[in-house]
């Protein structure tokens, strides 16, 4: 009752603020009647690290007239002092349909043989036709990604050196028993990202029967693991790595001069795209090919052709330039009535539309989305498969004396299309380093960069109530804006520290293993010595047995009588066990010398 009164009071004093959407808990308590729409899987909220804890703060963040720029209250919640800022649209949708997320996790060896491998993930999700898909992705995608990484954990965990010379193992993992080709660790991680995107889309499809239709969303994800940066994108959100060349000593700007610094920054900063926009125009070839191979998807409503100009009924029977499917060039055809149907892809640039309805071709959700006027299903043309790009940070050349770590390793700017619709990549890179120069040592410098980017894209409202860019009179974006600014060098510095700790732990493990082996060997020697001493003791207790060596001495033949009278001469030498073999031979030799015979006596 108090909540109802509170909502009415807020509506009375601020009628432009939208009421909070109903949550699943309301449905479970019976707040929704039978036949009403299904509940949301997740209650609407902004990213947790913004700490908008009350409903009043949530409503204030969705004020379309003010469009406040929201930044985290505690910048320590995000790793490496990463910057984040957002603002709501100017009335395009009731709520901010963008979502941001991050997660820090560790891959642990279940057998505790290899050390743990930490990783960090960031994501921005731009929702359309509702906020449900973006909200579900922000809550669930990192769990799915972790599961896909755990599935191949034996190939991802660090390995020890393969020999005593401490030569690192080959980065590829040949398994002749299981595989028929060499599979690298990079391919394993890229496969885990691609699989996570597919599973996330399948999960949203499964939830259609229990929860309200979630709409759809784009997804742009950055994964930092094992000293590398992986960026996966599906949709028209974008990731750009902003870099800067080292400032030459003779051209270092003075602090009192501002204009030369701006000119210098514009010449030294440059962007490197780490994603590609997936729109009907950029994927025209794939979409036309799908329609050509499966004509049942377009029925009699669309045509899988692209024309040099829009055909009209007055052009019937005339020749027109066109192409279809995977064609790169153009050809002529005679215009027929079938060519007057709406093309599968129409429009150009940001105004291009799939089946005249949707402006993106990859992402999550949109399972129940139907084309305008025709009711044809759009999902068969869409795919959650991302475009993945990587950068090995260990290959970056950075000279410490230049103090250009942010410029060499780069600042990764991930943002929804609300930023990129009105901002070029070069302008964003220039704004990044200009803002960093204003805050050279402050910890919140990356948050200030994100705030500045959002402010420039949002622009200012004029007397007519229209939002215009501050540096020109062009229209500002009317869409939601979400920006994440990631200092890549801060991650790499953390990775170097982890590598040092890992090597130290590995050396300790080898030392303990060597000590353990030494102890085992010593125990074996002690056991062997004990057995030998015991055998010697037993030998001493046994009575000494005399060995008899008989040496027969042959003499020259004598007469038969003499032979019968004299017995055969035999030399008997007694030896005990304590006499060595050589001593025995010497004893036998001395005994033989004592035999006095007239003739030589062969043994």
Short mmCIF file of N, CA, C and O in Angstrom, two decimals, residues 6-99:
data_model
loop_
_atom_site.label_atom_id
_atom_site.label_comp_id
_atom_site.label_asym_id
_atom_site.label_seq_id
_atom_site.Cartn_x
_atom_site.Cartn_y
_atom_site.Cartn_z
N UNK A 6 3.45 5.82 -2.80
CA UNK A 6 4.71 6.44 -3.18
C UNK A 6 4.79 6.63 -4.69
O UNK A 6 5.23 7.68 -5.18
N UNK A 7 4.35 5.62 -5.44
CA UNK A 7 4.38 5.73 -6.90
C UNK A 7 3.46 6.83 -7.40
O UNK A 7 3.78 7.57 -8.32
N UNK A 8 2.25 6.93 -6.79
CA UNK A 8 1.33 7.99 -7.20
C UNK A 8 1.90 9.37 -6.88
O UNK A 8 1.74 10.32 -7.66
N UNK A 9 2.54 9.48 -5.73
CA UNK A 9 3.12 10.77 -5.34
C UNK A 9 4.22 11.18 -6.31
O UNK A 9 4.29 12.33 -6.75
N UNK A 10 5.08 10.22 -6.67
CA UNK A 10 6.17 10.53 -7.59
C UNK A 10 5.61 10.88 -8.97
O UNK A 10 6.10 11.79 -9.64
N UNK A 11 4.56 10.17 -9.39
CA UNK A 11 3.96 10.48 -10.69
C UNK A 11 3.36 11.86 -10.71
O UNK A 11 3.31 12.53 -11.74
N UNK A 12 2.87 12.31 -9.55
CA UNK A 12 2.25 13.63 -9.48
C UNK A 12 3.27 14.74 -9.57
O UNK A 12 3.06 15.76 -10.25
N UNK A 13 4.43 14.55 -8.92
CA UNK A 13 5.43 15.62 -8.93
C UNK A 13 6.37 15.51 -10.12
O UNK A 13 7.02 16.48 -10.50
N UNK A 14 6.47 14.32 -10.72
CA UNK A 14 7.34 14.13 -11.88
C UNK A 14 6.63 13.25 -12.89
O UNK A 14 6.90 12.06 -12.99
N UNK A 15 5.66 13.79 -13.63
CA UNK A 15 4.87 12.96 -14.53
C UNK A 15 5.66 12.41 -15.71
O UNK A 15 5.24 11.44 -16.34
N UNK A 16 6.82 12.99 -16.03
CA UNK A 16 7.59 12.51 -17.18
C UNK A 16 8.41 11.27 -16.87
O UNK A 16 8.89 10.61 -17.78
N UNK A 17 8.58 10.96 -15.57
CA UNK A 17 9.36 9.78 -15.22
C UNK A 17 8.50 8.54 -15.35
O UNK A 17 7.38 8.49 -14.84
N UNK A 18 8.97 7.51 -16.03
CA UNK A 18 8.14 6.31 -16.23
C UNK A 18 8.03 5.50 -14.96
O UNK A 18 8.92 5.52 -14.11
N UNK A 19 6.90 4.77 -14.79
CA UNK A 19 6.79 3.88 -13.63
C UNK A 19 7.69 2.69 -13.78
O UNK A 19 8.04 2.27 -14.89
N UNK A 20 8.12 2.14 -12.67
CA UNK A 20 9.00 0.98 -12.71
C UNK A 20 8.26 -0.22 -13.28
O UNK A 20 7.08 -0.44 -12.97
N UNK A 21 8.90 -1.01 -14.14
CA UNK A 21 8.24 -2.19 -14.70
C UNK A 21 8.02 -3.23 -13.63
O UNK A 21 8.75 -3.33 -12.64
N UNK A 22 6.97 -4.03 -13.82
CA UNK A 22 6.65 -5.09 -12.86
C UNK A 22 7.69 -6.19 -12.97
O UNK A 22 8.24 -6.46 -14.03
N UNK A 23 7.96 -6.84 -11.85
CA UNK A 23 8.98 -7.87 -11.80
C UNK A 23 8.34 -9.23 -11.61
O UNK A 23 7.14 -9.37 -11.43
N UNK A 24 9.18 -10.25 -11.61
CA UNK A 24 8.69 -11.62 -11.44
C UNK A 24 8.11 -11.83 -10.05
O UNK A 24 7.15 -12.59 -9.87
N UNK A 25 8.64 -11.12 -9.05
CA UNK A 25 8.14 -11.30 -7.70
C UNK A 25 6.68 -10.86 -7.61
O UNK A 25 5.88 -11.44 -6.88
N UNK A 26 6.29 -9.82 -8.36
CA UNK A 26 4.91 -9.39 -8.36
C UNK A 26 4.01 -10.48 -8.92
O UNK A 26 2.90 -10.70 -8.46
N UNK A 27 4.48 -11.18 -9.94
CA UNK A 27 3.69 -12.25 -10.54
C UNK A 27 3.52 -13.41 -9.56
O UNK A 27 2.46 -13.98 -9.45
N UNK A 28 4.58 -13.73 -8.83
CA UNK A 28 4.51 -14.84 -7.89
C UNK A 28 3.61 -14.51 -6.70
O UNK A 28 2.99 -15.40 -6.13
N UNK A 29 3.52 -13.25 -6.34
CA UNK A 29 2.66 -12.87 -5.23
C UNK A 29 1.20 -12.71 -5.65
O UNK A 29 0.34 -12.39 -4.84
N UNK A 30 0.94 -12.90 -6.94
CA UNK A 30 -0.43 -12.77 -7.40
C UNK A 30 -0.78 -11.37 -7.82
O UNK A 30 -1.97 -11.04 -7.98
N UNK A 31 0.22 -10.50 -7.99
CA UNK A 31 -0.06 -9.14 -8.38
C UNK A 31 -0.57 -9.05 -9.81
O UNK A 31 -1.23 -8.08 -10.17
N UNK A 32 -0.27 -10.05 -10.65
CA UNK A 32 -0.72 -10.06 -12.03
C UNK A 32 -1.85 -11.06 -12.18
O UNK A 32 -1.81 -12.16 -11.65
N UNK A 33 -2.85 -10.68 -12.91
CA UNK A 33 -4.00 -11.54 -13.10
C UNK A 33 -3.74 -12.54 -14.21
O UNK A 33 -2.84 -12.38 -15.03
N UNK A 34 -4.59 -13.56 -14.25
CA UNK A 34 -4.47 -14.58 -15.27
C UNK A 34 -4.76 -13.97 -16.64
O UNK A 34 -5.73 -13.24 -16.82
N UNK A 35 -3.93 -14.28 -17.61
CA UNK A 35 -4.10 -13.75 -18.94
C UNK A 35 -3.25 -12.53 -19.23
O UNK A 35 -3.13 -12.12 -20.38
N UNK A 36 -2.66 -11.94 -18.21
CA UNK A 36 -1.78 -10.81 -18.42
C UNK A 36 -0.41 -11.29 -18.91
O UNK A 36 -0.10 -12.48 -18.82
N UNK A 37 0.42 -10.39 -19.42
CA UNK A 37 1.72 -10.81 -19.98
C UNK A 37 2.57 -11.55 -18.95
O UNK A 37 2.44 -11.36 -17.74
N UNK A 38 3.44 -12.38 -19.46
CA UNK A 38 4.34 -13.15 -18.61
C UNK A 38 5.32 -12.22 -17.92
O UNK A 38 5.61 -11.12 -18.39
N UNK A 39 5.88 -12.64 -16.79
CA UNK A 39 6.82 -11.77 -16.07
C UNK A 39 8.19 -11.74 -16.74
O UNK A 39 8.53 -12.58 -17.57
N UNK A 40 8.98 -10.75 -16.35
CA UNK A 40 10.37 -10.69 -16.79
C UNK A 40 11.19 -11.71 -16.01
O UNK A 40 10.91 -12.01 -14.85
N UNK A 41 12.21 -12.24 -16.65
CA UNK A 41 13.09 -13.17 -15.94
C UNK A 41 13.92 -12.44 -14.91
O UNK A 41 14.19 -12.96 -13.84
N UNK A 42 14.34 -11.23 -15.22
CA UNK A 42 15.12 -10.41 -14.30
C UNK A 42 14.43 -9.06 -14.16
O UNK A 42 13.98 -8.47 -15.15
N UNK A 43 14.35 -8.59 -12.92
CA UNK A 43 13.77 -7.27 -12.68
C UNK A 43 14.66 -6.21 -13.30
O UNK A 43 15.89 -6.28 -13.24
N UNK A 44 14.03 -5.22 -13.89
CA UNK A 44 14.80 -4.17 -14.56
C UNK A 44 15.70 -3.45 -13.57
O UNK A 44 15.28 -3.07 -12.46
N UNK A 45 16.93 -3.24 -13.96
CA UNK A 45 17.90 -2.52 -13.14
C UNK A 45 19.03 -2.06 -14.03
O UNK A 45 19.20 -2.53 -15.17
N UNK A 46 19.79 -1.13 -13.53
CA UNK A 46 21.00 -0.70 -14.20
C UNK A 46 22.16 -1.58 -13.73
O UNK A 46 22.01 -2.34 -12.77
N UNK A 47 23.32 -1.52 -14.38
CA UNK A 47 24.45 -2.36 -13.97
C UNK A 47 24.74 -2.22 -12.48
O UNK A 47 24.72 -1.12 -11.93
N UNK A 48 25.02 -3.33 -11.79
CA UNK A 48 25.21 -3.27 -10.32
C UNK A 48 26.33 -2.34 -9.89
O UNK A 48 26.25 -1.76 -8.80
N UNK A 49 27.38 -2.19 -10.69
CA UNK A 49 28.50 -1.36 -10.25
C UNK A 49 28.16 0.13 -10.25
O UNK A 49 28.94 0.93 -9.75
N UNK A 50 27.00 0.51 -10.81
CA UNK A 50 26.56 1.91 -10.71
C UNK A 50 25.95 2.21 -9.35
O UNK A 50 25.84 3.37 -8.97
N UNK A 51 25.50 1.17 -8.67
CA UNK A 51 24.95 1.30 -7.31
C UNK A 51 23.73 2.23 -7.28
O UNK A 51 23.61 3.07 -6.40
N UNK A 52 22.82 2.06 -8.24
CA UNK A 52 21.52 2.74 -8.19
C UNK A 52 20.59 1.83 -7.39
O UNK A 52 19.93 0.96 -7.94
N UNK A 53 20.55 2.05 -6.09
CA UNK A 53 19.93 1.09 -5.18
C UNK A 53 18.45 1.34 -4.95
O UNK A 53 17.73 0.41 -4.56
N UNK A 54 17.98 2.52 -5.17
CA UNK A 54 16.58 2.84 -4.87
C UNK A 54 15.81 3.04 -6.17
O UNK A 54 16.38 3.33 -7.24
N UNK A 55 14.49 2.93 -6.07
CA UNK A 55 13.64 3.14 -7.24
C UNK A 55 13.66 4.59 -7.69
O UNK A 55 13.52 4.87 -8.89
N UNK A 56 13.84 5.51 -6.77
CA UNK A 56 13.93 6.92 -7.14
C UNK A 56 15.15 7.18 -8.01
O UNK A 56 15.08 7.91 -9.01
N UNK A 57 16.28 6.60 -7.64
CA UNK A 57 17.49 6.77 -8.43
C UNK A 57 17.33 6.13 -9.81
O UNK A 57 17.82 6.64 -10.81
N UNK A 58 16.63 5.01 -9.85
CA UNK A 58 16.41 4.33 -11.12
C UNK A 58 15.54 5.17 -12.04
O UNK A 58 15.81 5.28 -13.24
N UNK A 59 14.50 5.77 -11.49
CA UNK A 59 13.64 6.63 -12.30
C UNK A 59 14.38 7.89 -12.77
O UNK A 59 14.22 8.34 -13.90
N UNK A 60 15.20 8.44 -11.88
CA UNK A 60 15.94 9.65 -12.23
C UNK A 60 16.92 9.39 -13.37
O UNK A 60 17.16 10.26 -14.22
N UNK A 61 17.49 8.20 -13.42
CA UNK A 61 18.43 7.88 -14.49
C UNK A 61 17.74 7.76 -15.84
O UNK A 61 18.40 7.83 -16.88
N UNK A 62 16.41 7.57 -15.83
CA UNK A 62 15.64 7.42 -17.07
C UNK A 62 14.88 8.68 -17.44
O UNK A 62 13.89 8.61 -18.18
N UNK A 63 15.30 9.83 -16.95
CA UNK A 63 14.66 11.09 -17.28
C UNK A 63 15.05 11.51 -18.69
O UNK A 63 16.20 11.88 -18.95
N UNK A 64 14.09 11.46 -19.63
CA UNK A 64 14.39 11.75 -21.03
C UNK A 64 14.62 13.23 -21.29
O UNK A 64 15.20 13.59 -22.32
N UNK A 65 14.14 14.08 -20.40
CA UNK A 65 14.31 15.52 -20.60
C UNK A 65 15.70 16.00 -20.20
O UNK A 65 16.30 16.84 -20.87
N UNK A 66 16.21 15.45 -19.10
CA UNK A 66 17.53 15.85 -18.61
C UNK A 66 18.63 14.99 -19.22
O UNK A 66 19.72 15.48 -19.52
N UNK A 67 18.36 13.71 -19.37
CA UNK A 67 19.35 12.74 -19.86
C UNK A 67 20.64 12.83 -19.04
O UNK A 67 21.72 13.15 -19.56
N UNK A 68 20.57 12.53 -17.74
CA UNK A 68 21.77 12.65 -16.90
C UNK A 68 22.82 11.61 -17.28
O UNK A 68 22.49 10.49 -17.70
N UNK A 69 24.07 11.98 -17.15
CA UNK A 69 25.18 11.05 -17.40
C UNK A 69 25.49 10.34 -16.09
O UNK A 69 25.86 10.98 -15.10
N UNK A 70 25.37 9.03 -16.07
CA UNK A 70 25.55 8.22 -14.87
C UNK A 70 26.93 7.57 -14.92
O UNK A 70 27.29 6.93 -15.92
N UNK A 71 27.69 7.72 -13.85
CA UNK A 71 29.01 7.08 -13.71
C UNK A 71 29.02 6.32 -12.38
O UNK A 71 28.21 6.61 -11.49
N UNK A 72 29.92 5.37 -12.20
CA UNK A 72 29.98 4.62 -10.93
C UNK A 72 30.32 5.53 -9.76
O UNK A 72 31.18 6.41 -9.87
N UNK A 73 29.67 5.28 -8.65
CA UNK A 73 29.99 6.03 -7.43
C UNK A 73 31.35 5.62 -6.89
O UNK A 73 32.11 6.45 -6.37
N UNK A 74 31.64 4.33 -6.97
CA UNK A 74 32.91 3.82 -6.47
C UNK A 74 33.69 3.23 -7.64
O UNK A 74 33.32 2.17 -8.17
N UNK A 75 34.73 3.91 -8.07
CA UNK A 75 35.48 3.43 -9.23
C UNK A 75 36.30 2.20 -8.90
O UNK A 75 36.82 1.54 -9.81
N UNK A 76 36.43 1.86 -7.63
CA UNK A 76 37.19 0.67 -7.25
C UNK A 76 36.43 -0.62 -7.55
O UNK A 76 37.02 -1.71 -7.47
N UNK A 77 35.15 -0.50 -7.85
CA UNK A 77 34.38 -1.70 -8.16
C UNK A 77 34.78 -2.30 -9.50
O UNK A 77 34.65 -3.51 -9.70
N UNK A 78 35.24 -1.48 -10.41
CA UNK A 78 35.70 -1.95 -11.71
C UNK A 78 37.20 -2.17 -11.67
O UNK A 78 37.93 -1.36 -11.09
N UNK A 79 37.71 -3.23 -12.27
CA UNK A 79 39.16 -3.50 -12.23
C UNK A 79 39.94 -2.48 -13.03
O UNK A 79 39.46 -1.93 -14.04
N UNK A 80 41.17 -2.21 -12.58
CA UNK A 80 42.14 -1.37 -13.27
C UNK A 80 41.63 0.07 -13.43
O UNK A 80 42.03 0.77 -14.35
N UNK A 81 40.72 0.51 -12.56
CA UNK A 81 40.14 1.86 -12.63
C UNK A 81 39.45 2.10 -13.97
O UNK A 81 39.42 3.22 -14.50
N UNK A 82 38.88 1.04 -14.54
CA UNK A 82 38.17 1.14 -15.81
C UNK A 82 37.05 2.16 -15.73
O UNK A 82 36.33 2.23 -14.74
N UNK A 83 36.89 2.94 -16.79
CA UNK A 83 35.85 3.97 -16.82
C UNK A 83 34.55 3.47 -17.43
O UNK A 83 34.56 2.64 -18.36
N UNK A 84 33.44 3.97 -16.92
CA UNK A 84 32.12 3.64 -17.46
C UNK A 84 31.21 4.86 -17.32
O UNK A 84 31.26 5.56 -16.30
N UNK A 85 30.38 5.09 -18.34
CA UNK A 85 29.39 6.17 -18.29
C UNK A 85 28.24 5.80 -19.22
O UNK A 85 28.43 5.07 -20.22
N UNK A 86 27.06 6.30 -18.91
CA UNK A 86 25.89 6.02 -19.72
C UNK A 86 24.88 7.16 -19.60
O UNK A 86 24.94 7.97 -18.65
N UNK A 87 23.97 7.21 -20.55
CA UNK A 87 22.83 8.12 -20.45
C UNK A 87 21.68 7.53 -21.26
O UNK A 87 21.89 6.76 -22.21
N UNK A 88 20.46 7.89 -20.89
CA UNK A 88 19.26 7.35 -21.50
C UNK A 88 18.97 8.07 -22.81
O UNK A 88 19.53 9.14 -23.09
N UNK A 89 18.10 7.51 -23.61
CA UNK A 89 17.72 8.12 -24.88
C UNK A 89 16.82 9.33 -24.65
O UNK A 89 16.42 9.63 -23.53
N UNK A 90 16.48 10.00 -25.73
CA UNK A 90 15.67 11.22 -25.63
C UNK A 90 14.19 10.96 -25.88
O UNK A 90 13.47 11.85 -26.32
N UNK A 91 13.74 9.75 -25.61
CA UNK A 91 12.33 9.42 -25.79
C UNK A 91 12.11 8.30 -26.78
O UNK A 91 10.96 7.96 -27.09
N UNK A 92 13.16 7.70 -27.27
CA UNK A 92 13.03 6.60 -28.23
C UNK A 92 12.38 5.39 -27.60
O UNK A 92 11.58 4.69 -28.22
N UNK A 93 12.71 5.10 -26.35
CA UNK A 93 12.10 4.00 -25.60
C UNK A 93 11.92 4.45 -24.16
O UNK A 93 12.55 5.42 -23.71
N UNK A 94 11.06 3.75 -23.45
CA UNK A 94 10.71 4.18 -22.10
C UNK A 94 11.88 4.08 -21.14
O UNK A 94 12.08 4.96 -20.29
N UNK A 95 12.67 3.02 -21.28
CA UNK A 95 13.80 2.79 -20.37
C UNK A 95 15.08 2.69 -21.17
O UNK A 95 15.07 2.47 -22.39
N UNK A 96 16.18 2.83 -20.48
CA UNK A 96 17.49 2.62 -21.09
C UNK A 96 17.64 1.12 -21.36
O UNK A 96 17.70 0.31 -20.44
N UNK A 97 17.72 0.76 -22.63
CA UNK A 97 17.76 -0.66 -23.01
C UNK A 97 19.18 -1.17 -23.16
O UNK A 97 19.38 -2.33 -23.54
N UNK A 98 20.19 -0.33 -22.89
CA UNK A 98 21.58 -0.80 -22.88
C UNK A 98 21.90 -1.43 -21.53
O UNK A 98 21.29 -1.12 -20.51
N UNK A 99 22.88 -2.32 -21.54
CA UNK A 99 23.38 -2.93 -20.31
C UNK A 99 24.89 -3.11 -20.42
O UNK A 99 25.41 -3.41 -21.50
#
